PDB file of C-alpha atoms in Angstrom:
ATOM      1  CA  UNK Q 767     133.585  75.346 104.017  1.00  0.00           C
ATOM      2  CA  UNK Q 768     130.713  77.894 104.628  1.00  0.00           C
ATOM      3  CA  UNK Q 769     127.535  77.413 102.775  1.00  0.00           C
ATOM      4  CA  UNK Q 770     126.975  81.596 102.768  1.00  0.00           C
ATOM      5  CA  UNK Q 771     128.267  84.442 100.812  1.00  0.00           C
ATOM      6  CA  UNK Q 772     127.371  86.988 103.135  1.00  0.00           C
ATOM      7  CA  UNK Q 773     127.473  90.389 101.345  1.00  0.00           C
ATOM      8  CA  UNK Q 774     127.105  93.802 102.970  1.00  0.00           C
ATOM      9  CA  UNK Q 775     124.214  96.247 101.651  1.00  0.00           C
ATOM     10  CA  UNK Q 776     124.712 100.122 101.700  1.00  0.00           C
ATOM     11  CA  UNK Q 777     123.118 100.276 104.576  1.00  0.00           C
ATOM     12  CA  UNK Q 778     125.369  99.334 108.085  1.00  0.00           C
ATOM     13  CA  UNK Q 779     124.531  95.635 109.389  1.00  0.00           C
ATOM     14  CA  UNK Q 780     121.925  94.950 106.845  1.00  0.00           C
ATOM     15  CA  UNK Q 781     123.450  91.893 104.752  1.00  0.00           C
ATOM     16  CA  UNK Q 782     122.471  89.549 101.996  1.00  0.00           C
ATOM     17  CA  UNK Q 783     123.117  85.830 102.217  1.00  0.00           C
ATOM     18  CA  UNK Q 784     123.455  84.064  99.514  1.00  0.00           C
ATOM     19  CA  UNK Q 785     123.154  80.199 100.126  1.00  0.00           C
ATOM     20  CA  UNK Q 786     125.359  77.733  98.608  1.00  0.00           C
ATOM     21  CA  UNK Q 787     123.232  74.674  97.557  1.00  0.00           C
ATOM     22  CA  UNK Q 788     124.829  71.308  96.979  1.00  0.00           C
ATOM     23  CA  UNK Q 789     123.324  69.643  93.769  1.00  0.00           C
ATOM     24  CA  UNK Q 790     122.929  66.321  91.723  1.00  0.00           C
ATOM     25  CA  UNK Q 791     120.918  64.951  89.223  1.00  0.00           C
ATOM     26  CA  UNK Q 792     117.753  64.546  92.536  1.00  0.00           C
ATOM     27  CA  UNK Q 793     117.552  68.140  93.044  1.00  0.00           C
ATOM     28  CA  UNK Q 794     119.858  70.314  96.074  1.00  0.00           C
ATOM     29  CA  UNK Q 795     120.388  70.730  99.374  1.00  0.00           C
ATOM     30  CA  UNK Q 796     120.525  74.418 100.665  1.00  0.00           C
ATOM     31  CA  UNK Q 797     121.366  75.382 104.180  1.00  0.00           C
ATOM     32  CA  UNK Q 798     118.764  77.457 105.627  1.00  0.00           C
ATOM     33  CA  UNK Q 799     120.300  78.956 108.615  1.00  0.00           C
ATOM     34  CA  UNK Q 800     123.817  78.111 110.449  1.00  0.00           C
ATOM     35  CA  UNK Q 801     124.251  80.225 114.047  1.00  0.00           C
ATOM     36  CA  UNK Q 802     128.086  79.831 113.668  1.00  0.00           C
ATOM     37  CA  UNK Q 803     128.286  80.460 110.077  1.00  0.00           C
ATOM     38  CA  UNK Q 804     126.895  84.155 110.524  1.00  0.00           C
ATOM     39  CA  UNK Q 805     127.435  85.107 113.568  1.00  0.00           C
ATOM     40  CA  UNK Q 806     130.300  86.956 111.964  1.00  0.00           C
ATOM     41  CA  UNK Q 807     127.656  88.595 109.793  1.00  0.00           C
ATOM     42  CA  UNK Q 808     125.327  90.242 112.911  1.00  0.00           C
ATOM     43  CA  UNK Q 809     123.539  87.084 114.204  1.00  0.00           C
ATOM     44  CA  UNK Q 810     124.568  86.554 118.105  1.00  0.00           C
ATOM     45  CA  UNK Q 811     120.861  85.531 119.572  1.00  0.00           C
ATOM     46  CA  UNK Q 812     119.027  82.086 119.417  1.00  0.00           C
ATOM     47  CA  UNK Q 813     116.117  81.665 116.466  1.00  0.00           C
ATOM     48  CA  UNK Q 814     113.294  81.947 119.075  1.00  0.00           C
ATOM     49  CA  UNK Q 815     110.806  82.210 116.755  1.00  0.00           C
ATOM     50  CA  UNK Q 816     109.992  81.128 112.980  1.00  0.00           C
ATOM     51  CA  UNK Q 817     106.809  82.729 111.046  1.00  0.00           C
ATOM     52  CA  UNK Q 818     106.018  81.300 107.321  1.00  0.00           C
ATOM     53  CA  UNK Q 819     103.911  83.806 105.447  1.00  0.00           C
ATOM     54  CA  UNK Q 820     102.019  82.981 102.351  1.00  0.00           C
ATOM     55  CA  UNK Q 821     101.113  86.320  99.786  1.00  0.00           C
ATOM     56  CA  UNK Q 822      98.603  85.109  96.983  1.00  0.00           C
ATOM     57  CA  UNK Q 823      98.123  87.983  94.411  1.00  0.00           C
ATOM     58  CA  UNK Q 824     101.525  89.953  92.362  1.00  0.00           C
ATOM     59  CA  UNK Q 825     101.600  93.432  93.508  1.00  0.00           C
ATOM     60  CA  UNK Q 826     100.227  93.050  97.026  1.00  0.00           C
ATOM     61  CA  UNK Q 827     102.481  94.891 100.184  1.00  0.00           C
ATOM     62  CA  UNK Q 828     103.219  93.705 103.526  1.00  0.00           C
ATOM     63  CA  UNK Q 829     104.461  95.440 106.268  1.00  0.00           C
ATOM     64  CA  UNK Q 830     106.933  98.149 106.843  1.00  0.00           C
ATOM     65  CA  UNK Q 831     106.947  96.463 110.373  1.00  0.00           C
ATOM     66  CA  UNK Q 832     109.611  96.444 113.379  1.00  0.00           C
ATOM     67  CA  UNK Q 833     109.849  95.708 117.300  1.00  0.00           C
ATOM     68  CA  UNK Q 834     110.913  97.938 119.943  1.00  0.00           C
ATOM     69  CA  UNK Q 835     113.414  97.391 122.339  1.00  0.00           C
ATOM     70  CA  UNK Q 836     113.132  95.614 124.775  1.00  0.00           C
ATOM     71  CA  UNK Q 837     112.001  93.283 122.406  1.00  0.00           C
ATOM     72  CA  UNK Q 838     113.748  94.608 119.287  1.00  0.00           C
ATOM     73  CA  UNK Q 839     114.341  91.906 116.886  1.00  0.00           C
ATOM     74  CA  UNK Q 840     116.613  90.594 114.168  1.00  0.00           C
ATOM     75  CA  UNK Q 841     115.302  88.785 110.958  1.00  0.00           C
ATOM     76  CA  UNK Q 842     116.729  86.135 108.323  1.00  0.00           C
ATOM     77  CA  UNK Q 843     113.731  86.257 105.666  1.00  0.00           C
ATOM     78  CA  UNK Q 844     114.180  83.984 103.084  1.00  0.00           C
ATOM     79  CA  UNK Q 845     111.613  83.401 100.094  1.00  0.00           C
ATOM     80  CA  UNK Q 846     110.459  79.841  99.357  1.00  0.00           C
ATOM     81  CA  UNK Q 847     108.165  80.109  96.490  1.00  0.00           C
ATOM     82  CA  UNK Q 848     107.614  83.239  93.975  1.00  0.00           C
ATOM     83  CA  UNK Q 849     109.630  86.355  93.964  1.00  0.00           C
ATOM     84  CA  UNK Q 850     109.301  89.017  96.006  1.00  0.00           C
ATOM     85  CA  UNK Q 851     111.106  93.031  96.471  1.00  0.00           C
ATOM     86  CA  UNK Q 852     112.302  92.783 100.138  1.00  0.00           C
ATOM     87  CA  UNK Q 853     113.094  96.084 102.150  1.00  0.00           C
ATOM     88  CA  UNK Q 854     114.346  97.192 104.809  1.00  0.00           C
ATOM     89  CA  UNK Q 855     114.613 100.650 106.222  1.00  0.00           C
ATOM     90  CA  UNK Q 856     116.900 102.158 109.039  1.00  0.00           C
ATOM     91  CA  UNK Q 857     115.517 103.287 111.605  1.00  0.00           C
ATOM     92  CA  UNK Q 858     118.132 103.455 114.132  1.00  0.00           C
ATOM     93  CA  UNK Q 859     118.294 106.879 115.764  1.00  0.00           C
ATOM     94  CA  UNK Q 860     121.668 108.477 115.224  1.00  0.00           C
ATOM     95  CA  UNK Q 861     122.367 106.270 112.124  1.00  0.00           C
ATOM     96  CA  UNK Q 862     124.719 107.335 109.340  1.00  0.00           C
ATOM     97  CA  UNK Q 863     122.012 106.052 106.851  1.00  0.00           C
ATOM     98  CA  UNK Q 864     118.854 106.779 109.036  1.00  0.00           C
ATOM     99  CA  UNK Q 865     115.661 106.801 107.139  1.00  0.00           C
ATOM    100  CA  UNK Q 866     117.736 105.078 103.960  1.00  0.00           C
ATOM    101  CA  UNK Q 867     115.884 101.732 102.394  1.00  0.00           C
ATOM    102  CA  UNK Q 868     117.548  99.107 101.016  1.00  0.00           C
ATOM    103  CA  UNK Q 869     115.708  96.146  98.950  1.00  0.00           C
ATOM    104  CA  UNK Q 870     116.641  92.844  97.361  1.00  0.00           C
ATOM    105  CA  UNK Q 871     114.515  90.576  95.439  1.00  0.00           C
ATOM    106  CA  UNK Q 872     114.349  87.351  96.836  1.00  0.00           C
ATOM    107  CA  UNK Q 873     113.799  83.932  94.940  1.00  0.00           C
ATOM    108  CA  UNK Q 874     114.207  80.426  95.466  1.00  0.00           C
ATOM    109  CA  UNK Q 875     116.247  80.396  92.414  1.00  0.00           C
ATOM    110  CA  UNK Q 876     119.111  83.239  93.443  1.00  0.00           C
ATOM    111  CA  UNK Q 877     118.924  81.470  96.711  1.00  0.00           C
ATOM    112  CA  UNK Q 878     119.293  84.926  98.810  1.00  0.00           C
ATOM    113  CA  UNK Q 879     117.981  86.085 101.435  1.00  0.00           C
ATOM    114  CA  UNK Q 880     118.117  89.337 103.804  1.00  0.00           C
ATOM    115  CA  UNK Q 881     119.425  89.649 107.338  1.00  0.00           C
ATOM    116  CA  UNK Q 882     117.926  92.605 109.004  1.00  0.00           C
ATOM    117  CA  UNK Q 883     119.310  93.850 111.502  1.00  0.00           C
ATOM    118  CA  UNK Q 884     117.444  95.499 114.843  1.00  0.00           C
ATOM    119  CA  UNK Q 885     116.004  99.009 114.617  1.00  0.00           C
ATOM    120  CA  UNK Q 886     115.025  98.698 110.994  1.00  0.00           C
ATOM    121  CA  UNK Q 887     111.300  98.126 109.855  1.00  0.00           C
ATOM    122  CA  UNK Q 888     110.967  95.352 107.226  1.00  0.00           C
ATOM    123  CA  UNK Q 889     108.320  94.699 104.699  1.00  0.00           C
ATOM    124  CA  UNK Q 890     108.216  93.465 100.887  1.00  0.00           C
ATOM    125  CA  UNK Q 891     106.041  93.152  97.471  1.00  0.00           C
ATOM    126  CA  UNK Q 892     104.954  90.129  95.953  1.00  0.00           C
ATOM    127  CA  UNK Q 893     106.640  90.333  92.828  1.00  0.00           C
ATOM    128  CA  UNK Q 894     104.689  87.158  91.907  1.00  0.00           C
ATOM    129  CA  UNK Q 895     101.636  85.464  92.673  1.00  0.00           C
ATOM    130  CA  UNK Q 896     101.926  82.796  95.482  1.00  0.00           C
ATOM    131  CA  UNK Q 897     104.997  84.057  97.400  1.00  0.00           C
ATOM    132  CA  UNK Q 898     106.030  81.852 100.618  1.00  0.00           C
ATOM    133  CA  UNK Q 899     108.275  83.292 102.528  1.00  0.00           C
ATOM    134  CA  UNK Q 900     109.995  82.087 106.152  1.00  0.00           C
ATOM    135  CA  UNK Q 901     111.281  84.418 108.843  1.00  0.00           C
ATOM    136  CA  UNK Q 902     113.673  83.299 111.249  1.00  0.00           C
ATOM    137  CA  UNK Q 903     113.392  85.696 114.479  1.00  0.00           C
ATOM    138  CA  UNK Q 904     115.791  86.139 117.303  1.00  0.00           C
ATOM    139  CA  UNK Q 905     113.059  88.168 119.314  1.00  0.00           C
ATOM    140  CA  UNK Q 906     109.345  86.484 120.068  1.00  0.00           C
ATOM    141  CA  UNK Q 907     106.423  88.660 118.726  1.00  0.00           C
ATOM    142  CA  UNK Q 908     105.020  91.256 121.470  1.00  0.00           C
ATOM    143  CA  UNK Q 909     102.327  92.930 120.588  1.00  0.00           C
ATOM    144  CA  UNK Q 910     102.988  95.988 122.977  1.00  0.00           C
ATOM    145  CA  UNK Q 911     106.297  96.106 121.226  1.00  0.00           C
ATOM    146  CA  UNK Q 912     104.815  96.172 117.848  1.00  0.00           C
ATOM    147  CA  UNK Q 913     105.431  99.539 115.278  1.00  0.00           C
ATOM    148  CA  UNK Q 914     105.068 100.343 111.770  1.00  0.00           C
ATOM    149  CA  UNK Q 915     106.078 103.020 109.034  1.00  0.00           C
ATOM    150  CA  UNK Q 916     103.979 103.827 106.328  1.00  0.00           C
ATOM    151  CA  UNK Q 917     104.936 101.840 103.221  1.00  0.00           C
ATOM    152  CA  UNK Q 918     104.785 105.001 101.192  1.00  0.00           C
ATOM    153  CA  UNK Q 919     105.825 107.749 103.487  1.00  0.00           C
ATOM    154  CA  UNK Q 920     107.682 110.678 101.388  1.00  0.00           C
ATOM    155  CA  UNK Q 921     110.654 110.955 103.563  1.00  0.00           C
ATOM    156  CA  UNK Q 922     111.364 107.106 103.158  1.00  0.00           C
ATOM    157  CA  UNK Q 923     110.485 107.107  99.195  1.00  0.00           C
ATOM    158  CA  UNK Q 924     110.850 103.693  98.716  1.00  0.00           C
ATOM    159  CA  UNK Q 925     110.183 102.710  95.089  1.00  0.00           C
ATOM    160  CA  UNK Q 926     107.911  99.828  94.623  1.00  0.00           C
ATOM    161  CA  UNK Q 927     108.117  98.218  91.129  1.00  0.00           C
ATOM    162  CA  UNK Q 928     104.725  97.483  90.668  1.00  0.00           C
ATOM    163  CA  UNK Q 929     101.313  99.427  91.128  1.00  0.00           C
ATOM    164  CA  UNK Q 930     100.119  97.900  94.953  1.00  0.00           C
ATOM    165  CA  UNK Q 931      96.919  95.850  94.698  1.00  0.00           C
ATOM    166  CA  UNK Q 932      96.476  94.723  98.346  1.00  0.00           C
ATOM    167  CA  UNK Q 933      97.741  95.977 101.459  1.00  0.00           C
ATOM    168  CA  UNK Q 934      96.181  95.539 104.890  1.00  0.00           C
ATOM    169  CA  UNK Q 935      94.114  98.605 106.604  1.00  0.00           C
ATOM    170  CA  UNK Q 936      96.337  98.314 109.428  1.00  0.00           C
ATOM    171  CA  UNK Q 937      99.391  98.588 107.367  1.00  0.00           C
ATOM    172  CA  UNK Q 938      98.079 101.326 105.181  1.00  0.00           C
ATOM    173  CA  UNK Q 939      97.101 103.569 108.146  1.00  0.00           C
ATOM    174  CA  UNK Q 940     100.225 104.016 109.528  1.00  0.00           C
ATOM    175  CA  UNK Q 941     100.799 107.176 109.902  1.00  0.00           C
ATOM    176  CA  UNK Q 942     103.538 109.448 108.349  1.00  0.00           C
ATOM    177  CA  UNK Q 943     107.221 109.862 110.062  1.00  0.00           C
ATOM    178  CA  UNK Q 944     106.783 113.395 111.609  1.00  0.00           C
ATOM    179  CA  UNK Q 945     109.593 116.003 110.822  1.00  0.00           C
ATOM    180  CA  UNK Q 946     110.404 115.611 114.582  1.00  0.00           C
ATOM    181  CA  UNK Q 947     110.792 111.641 114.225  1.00  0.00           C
ATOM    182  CA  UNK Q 948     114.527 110.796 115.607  1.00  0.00           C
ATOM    183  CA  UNK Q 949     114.165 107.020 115.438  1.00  0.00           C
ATOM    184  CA  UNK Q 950     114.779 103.882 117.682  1.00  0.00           C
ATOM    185  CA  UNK Q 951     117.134 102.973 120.102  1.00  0.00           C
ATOM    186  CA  UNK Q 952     118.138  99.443 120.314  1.00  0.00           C
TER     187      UNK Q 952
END
């Protein structure tokens, strides 16, 4: 019996899983992450890396963040605490839905989370104060790897729900997608 509804998004390869929790009068057990349970859902590598990341004030951004091949990455990001808008965007050169976002608000209590697929930047909004979230990685951070998208770039037009309070310089001076921009090869 799987413990995952894996759902597909609008946007190729990008999917939600929904966790199945097993319950009593103590509380649940939820599944966090099975290898063979979504492998049919885009996940082939190892979880080489886990980062837990802890937003404190409603309304603060993070990211719109990716790898580059070589060290292109995938992502299971799950929140543990709080509520948060999670999004992803395609960046994928010759992608059917390149430069389309996709978001999904994440909460311990709908028990979702989003797979991201490589070749699309990631980044969210605290819906709430105190978010936790975990990120399970099948890439290790590199730095020379690193890239970013402006959170509010124009030709993205992702819609935030609520005004931004905090974001980080670096994430804020990303720079616009130029008209020439043809995306990521992964």
């Amino acid at each position: 019996m799987s413990r995952f509804k894996v759902t597909d998004t609008p946007l190729s390869s990008l999917k939600v899983v929904e966790r199945k929790p097993r319950g009593d009068s103590r509380g649940y057990f939820s599944r966090l992450f099975c290898s063979d349970e979504l492998r049919s859902a885009g996940w082939q590598n190892p979880v080489v890396q886990i980062n837990h990341t802890f937003t404190r004030q409603r309304g603060a951004l993070r990211g719109m963040h990716f790898q580059q091949a070589p060290h292109a990455e995938m992502k299971l990001v799950t929140c543990l605490h709080g509520e948060v808008l999670d999004v992803a965007v395609d960046l994928r050169a010759g992608s059917p839905a390149f430069l389309r976002w996709h978001g999904e608000r994440l909460s311990p209590e709908n028990g979702r989370a989003l797979l991201i697929p490589e070749g699309f930047a990631h980044g969210f909004q605290a819906l709430t104060d105190d978010c936790e979230l975990l990120y399970l990685h099948s890439h290790a951070y590199t730095p020379a790897s690193e890239g970013g998208v402006n959170a509010h770039d124009p030709r993205i037009g992702i819609e935030w729900p609520l005004p931004v309070t905090e974001q980080s310089d670096r994430d804020r001076g990303f720079a616009l997608l130029s008209l020439d921009y043809t995306g990521l090869t992964t």
